[in-house]
PDB file of C-alpha atoms in Angstrom:
ATOM      1  CA  UNK F  27      -6.732  42.890  42.371  1.00 57.00           C
ATOM      2  CA  UNK F  28      -5.315  39.844  44.221  1.00 63.00           C
ATOM      3  CA  UNK F  29      -8.184  37.695  43.223  1.00 69.00           C
ATOM      4  CA  UNK F  30      -7.776  38.568  39.614  1.00 71.00           C
ATOM      5  CA  UNK F  31      -4.156  37.670  39.480  1.00 69.00           C
ATOM      6  CA  UNK F  32      -4.724  34.439  41.440  1.00 68.00           C
ATOM      7  CA  UNK F  33      -7.501  33.669  38.791  1.00 66.00           C
ATOM      8  CA  UNK F  34      -5.106  34.538  35.883  1.00 67.00           C
ATOM      9  CA  UNK F  35      -2.334  32.363  37.454  1.00 68.00           C
ATOM     10  CA  UNK F  36      -4.911  29.541  37.911  1.00 64.00           C
ATOM     11  CA  UNK F  37      -5.947  29.650  34.174  1.00 64.00           C
ATOM     12  CA  UNK F  38      -2.341  29.690  32.988  1.00 68.00           C
ATOM     13  CA  UNK F  39      -1.617  26.560  34.877  1.00 70.00           C
ATOM     14  CA  UNK F  40      -4.767  24.672  34.264  1.00 67.00           C
ATOM     15  CA  UNK F  41      -4.087  20.926  33.679  1.00 74.00           C
ATOM     16  CA  UNK F  42      -6.803  20.529  31.078  1.00 77.00           C
ATOM     17  CA  UNK F  43      -6.074  21.827  27.582  1.00 80.00           C
ATOM     18  CA  UNK F  44      -7.979  19.398  25.257  1.00 88.00           C
ATOM     19  CA  UNK F  45     -10.770  21.840  24.554  1.00 92.00           C
ATOM     20  CA  UNK F  46     -13.712  21.141  22.157  1.00 95.00           C
ATOM     21  CA  UNK F  47     -12.913  23.850  19.566  1.00 95.00           C
ATOM     22  CA  UNK F  48     -12.979  24.160  15.641  1.00 97.00           C
ATOM     23  CA  UNK F  49      -9.888  22.627  14.354  1.00 97.00           C
ATOM     24  CA  UNK F  50      -9.184  20.223  17.177  1.00 97.00           C
ATOM     25  CA  UNK F  51      -8.308  16.705  16.141  1.00 98.00           C
ATOM     26  CA  UNK F  52     -10.092  13.906  17.583  1.00 98.00           C
ATOM     27  CA  UNK F  53      -9.921  10.083  17.477  1.00 98.00           C
ATOM     28  CA  UNK F  54     -13.141   8.011  16.849  1.00 97.00           C
ATOM     29  CA  UNK F  55     -13.037   5.448  19.701  1.00 95.00           C
ATOM     30  CA  UNK F  56     -16.399   3.613  19.295  1.00 94.00           C
ATOM     31  CA  UNK F  57     -15.709   0.229  17.753  1.00 93.00           C
ATOM     32  CA  UNK F  58     -19.174  -0.013  16.113  1.00 94.00           C
ATOM     33  CA  UNK F  59     -18.573   3.180  14.258  1.00 92.00           C
ATOM     34  CA  UNK F  60     -17.324   2.843  10.662  1.00 94.00           C
ATOM     35  CA  UNK F  61     -14.870   5.784  11.472  1.00 95.00           C
ATOM     36  CA  UNK F  62     -13.259   3.731  14.306  1.00 95.00           C
ATOM     37  CA  UNK F  63      -9.487   4.543  14.714  1.00 94.00           C
ATOM     38  CA  UNK F  64      -9.527   7.384  12.215  1.00 96.00           C
ATOM     39  CA  UNK F  65      -8.457  10.824  13.069  1.00 97.00           C
ATOM     40  CA  UNK F  66     -11.123  13.426  12.518  1.00 97.00           C
ATOM     41  CA  UNK F  67     -11.101  17.129  12.542  1.00 98.00           C
ATOM     42  CA  UNK F  68     -13.860  19.308  14.321  1.00 98.00           C
ATOM     43  CA  UNK F  69     -15.262  21.524  11.614  1.00 98.00           C
ATOM     44  CA  UNK F  70     -18.216  22.889  13.552  1.00 97.00           C
ATOM     45  CA  UNK F  71     -19.883  22.680  16.803  1.00 97.00           C
ATOM     46  CA  UNK F  72     -23.501  21.819  16.822  1.00 97.00           C
ATOM     47  CA  UNK F  73     -24.502  21.732  20.488  1.00 96.00           C
ATOM     48  CA  UNK F  74     -23.152  20.604  23.890  1.00 95.00           C
ATOM     49  CA  UNK F  75     -23.061  16.958  22.841  1.00 97.00           C
ATOM     50  CA  UNK F  76     -22.472  16.992  19.103  1.00 98.00           C
ATOM     51  CA  UNK F  77     -19.895  18.204  16.518  1.00 98.00           C
ATOM     52  CA  UNK F  78     -19.516  18.230  12.830  1.00 98.00           C
ATOM     53  CA  UNK F  79     -16.230  16.276  11.781  1.00 97.00           C
ATOM     54  CA  UNK F  80     -14.409  15.882   8.549  1.00 97.00           C
ATOM     55  CA  UNK F  81     -11.121  14.302   7.387  1.00 96.00           C
ATOM     56  CA  UNK F  82      -9.818  13.235   3.994  1.00 95.00           C
ATOM     57  CA  UNK F  83     -11.292  10.001   3.070  1.00 94.00           C
ATOM     58  CA  UNK F  84     -14.205  10.447   5.618  1.00 95.00           C
ATOM     59  CA  UNK F  85     -17.544  11.734   4.809  1.00 95.00           C
ATOM     60  CA  UNK F  86     -18.358  14.972   6.664  1.00 96.00           C
ATOM     61  CA  UNK F  87     -20.853  14.004   9.375  1.00 96.00           C
ATOM     62  CA  UNK F  88     -22.245  14.760  12.805  1.00 97.00           C
ATOM     63  CA  UNK F  89     -20.937  12.616  15.667  1.00 97.00           C
ATOM     64  CA  UNK F  90     -21.566  12.569  19.289  1.00 97.00           C
ATOM     65  CA  UNK F  91     -18.665  13.770  21.546  1.00 97.00           C
ATOM     66  CA  UNK F  92     -19.160  10.324  23.378  1.00 96.00           C
ATOM     67  CA  UNK F  93     -17.847   8.579  20.382  1.00 96.00           C
ATOM     68  CA  UNK F  94     -14.600  10.573  19.997  1.00 97.00           C
ATOM     69  CA  UNK F  95     -11.482  11.142  22.116  1.00 97.00           C
ATOM     70  CA  UNK F  96      -9.952  14.797  21.881  1.00 97.00           C
ATOM     71  CA  UNK F  97      -6.294  14.827  21.149  1.00 96.00           C
ATOM     72  CA  UNK F  98      -3.739  17.584  21.755  1.00 95.00           C
ATOM     73  CA  UNK F  99      -3.371  18.285  18.079  1.00 96.00           C
ATOM     74  CA  UNK F 100      -5.063  21.268  16.425  1.00 96.00           C
ATOM     75  CA  UNK F 101      -5.423  22.541  12.924  1.00 97.00           C
ATOM     76  CA  UNK F 102      -5.729  26.145  11.868  1.00 96.00           C
ATOM     77  CA  UNK F 103      -9.004  26.249  10.037  1.00 97.00           C
ATOM     78  CA  UNK F 104     -12.110  28.460   9.698  1.00 96.00           C
ATOM     79  CA  UNK F 105     -15.635  27.348  10.759  1.00 96.00           C
ATOM     80  CA  UNK F 106     -17.260  25.027   8.400  1.00 94.00           C
ATOM     81  CA  UNK F 107     -14.419  25.059   5.805  1.00 96.00           C
ATOM     82  CA  UNK F 108     -14.491  23.072   2.604  1.00 95.00           C
ATOM     83  CA  UNK F 109     -12.729  19.604   2.248  1.00 95.00           C
ATOM     84  CA  UNK F 110      -9.846  20.948   0.133  1.00 96.00           C
ATOM     85  CA  UNK F 111      -8.964  23.684   2.714  1.00 96.00           C
ATOM     86  CA  UNK F 112      -9.084  21.174   5.536  1.00 97.00           C
ATOM     87  CA  UNK F 113      -6.992  18.714   3.619  1.00 96.00           C
ATOM     88  CA  UNK F 114      -4.296  21.558   2.982  1.00 97.00           C
ATOM     89  CA  UNK F 115      -4.490  22.421   6.694  1.00 97.00           C
ATOM     90  CA  UNK F 116      -3.932  19.107   7.766  1.00 97.00           C
ATOM     91  CA  UNK F 117      -1.025  18.606   5.443  1.00 97.00           C
ATOM     92  CA  UNK F 118       0.664  21.811   6.396  1.00 97.00           C
ATOM     93  CA  UNK F 119       0.155  21.141  10.165  1.00 96.00           C
ATOM     94  CA  UNK F 120       1.613  17.394   9.545  1.00 97.00           C
ATOM     95  CA  UNK F 121      -1.193  15.838  11.627  1.00 97.00           C
ATOM     96  CA  UNK F 122      -0.466  12.361  10.634  1.00 96.00           C
ATOM     97  CA  UNK F 123       3.294  12.756  11.307  1.00 97.00           C
ATOM     98  CA  UNK F 124       2.605  14.246  14.828  1.00 98.00           C
ATOM     99  CA  UNK F 125       0.078  11.648  15.590  1.00 97.00           C
ATOM    100  CA  UNK F 126       2.558   8.639  14.491  1.00 97.00           C
ATOM    101  CA  UNK F 127       5.203  10.392  16.695  1.00 97.00           C
ATOM    102  CA  UNK F 128       3.100  10.796  19.879  1.00 97.00           C
ATOM    103  CA  UNK F 129       2.805   8.144  22.617  1.00 97.00           C
ATOM    104  CA  UNK F 130      -0.867   7.612  22.032  1.00 97.00           C
ATOM    105  CA  UNK F 131      -0.303   7.076  18.233  1.00 97.00           C
ATOM    106  CA  UNK F 132       2.746   4.826  18.870  1.00 98.00           C
ATOM    107  CA  UNK F 133       0.431   2.697  21.318  1.00 97.00           C
ATOM    108  CA  UNK F 134      -2.323   2.371  18.960  1.00 96.00           C
ATOM    109  CA  UNK F 135       0.167   1.379  16.145  1.00 96.00           C
ATOM    110  CA  UNK F 136       1.717  -1.203  18.367  1.00 96.00           C
ATOM    111  CA  UNK F 137      -1.655  -2.632  19.257  1.00 95.00           C
ATOM    112  CA  UNK F 138      -2.587  -2.918  15.554  1.00 94.00           C
ATOM    113  CA  UNK F 139       0.675  -4.495  14.712  1.00 96.00           C
ATOM    114  CA  UNK F 140       0.179  -7.116  17.449  1.00 95.00           C
ATOM    115  CA  UNK F 141      -3.336  -7.815  16.619  1.00 96.00           C
ATOM    116  CA  UNK F 142      -2.365  -8.601  12.824  1.00 97.00           C
ATOM    117  CA  UNK F 143       0.595 -11.014  13.633  1.00 97.00           C
ATOM    118  CA  UNK F 144       0.263 -14.389  12.130  1.00 97.00           C
ATOM    119  CA  UNK F 145       0.434 -17.598  14.104  1.00 97.00           C
ATOM    120  CA  UNK F 146       4.127 -18.204  13.231  1.00 98.00           C
ATOM    121  CA  UNK F 147       5.056 -14.579  14.143  1.00 97.00           C
ATOM    122  CA  UNK F 148       3.255 -14.881  17.532  1.00 97.00           C
ATOM    123  CA  UNK F 149       5.429 -18.097  17.939  1.00 98.00           C
ATOM    124  CA  UNK F 150       8.621 -16.188  17.211  1.00 97.00           C
ATOM    125  CA  UNK F 151       7.476 -13.477  19.665  1.00 97.00           C
ATOM    126  CA  UNK F 152       6.955 -16.181  22.325  1.00 97.00           C
ATOM    127  CA  UNK F 153      10.356 -17.840  21.672  1.00 98.00           C
ATOM    128  CA  UNK F 154      12.163 -14.494  21.986  1.00 98.00           C
ATOM    129  CA  UNK F 155      10.286 -13.730  25.231  1.00 97.00           C
ATOM    130  CA  UNK F 156      11.384 -17.013  26.561  1.00 98.00           C
ATOM    131  CA  UNK F 157      15.042 -16.448  25.617  1.00 98.00           C
ATOM    132  CA  UNK F 158      15.139 -13.060  27.038  1.00 98.00           C
ATOM    133  CA  UNK F 159      13.677 -14.318  30.161  1.00 97.00           C
ATOM    134  CA  UNK F 160      16.269 -16.847  30.462  1.00 97.00           C
ATOM    135  CA  UNK F 161      18.974 -14.280  29.999  1.00 97.00           C
ATOM    136  CA  UNK F 162      17.581 -12.049  32.690  1.00 97.00           C
ATOM    137  CA  UNK F 163      17.271 -14.845  35.078  1.00 97.00           C
ATOM    138  CA  UNK F 164      20.896 -15.985  34.376  1.00 96.00           C
ATOM    139  CA  UNK F 165      22.197 -12.205  34.815  1.00 96.00           C
ATOM    140  CA  UNK F 166      20.347 -11.871  38.155  1.00 96.00           C
ATOM    141  CA  UNK F 167      21.524 -15.218  39.505  1.00 93.00           C
ATOM    142  CA  UNK F 168      25.001 -14.337  38.681  1.00 81.00           C
TER     143      UNK F 168
END
């Protein structure tokens, strides 16, 4: 009985909770893939290495688990549901809003914003950084 209790306590406090499951939201992280940077939902599990993914605006397709990063987000769907049901479930779960509010989503948005700066915008950032550095040095010297 003591071993069972210890096992149940260990399962309750397991650090890993991003399981591969139906409805789990994943981010495509392979740059060579046309779905790079898109949020995909696992619709079906094919085998140990591949899953069937779908999302609004993305063609339902098989993808290797090596090409996706599993997120904490999950959508309540049935196995192999149709596109309309998936879209409705994603809307009701506010996947896009939760992703944009997450630290991971903010980091990627920040990286995209910096990558899309024009030359003049990069110059303004550099000038602002120089001014801030001067203010910090002046405050530390005083």
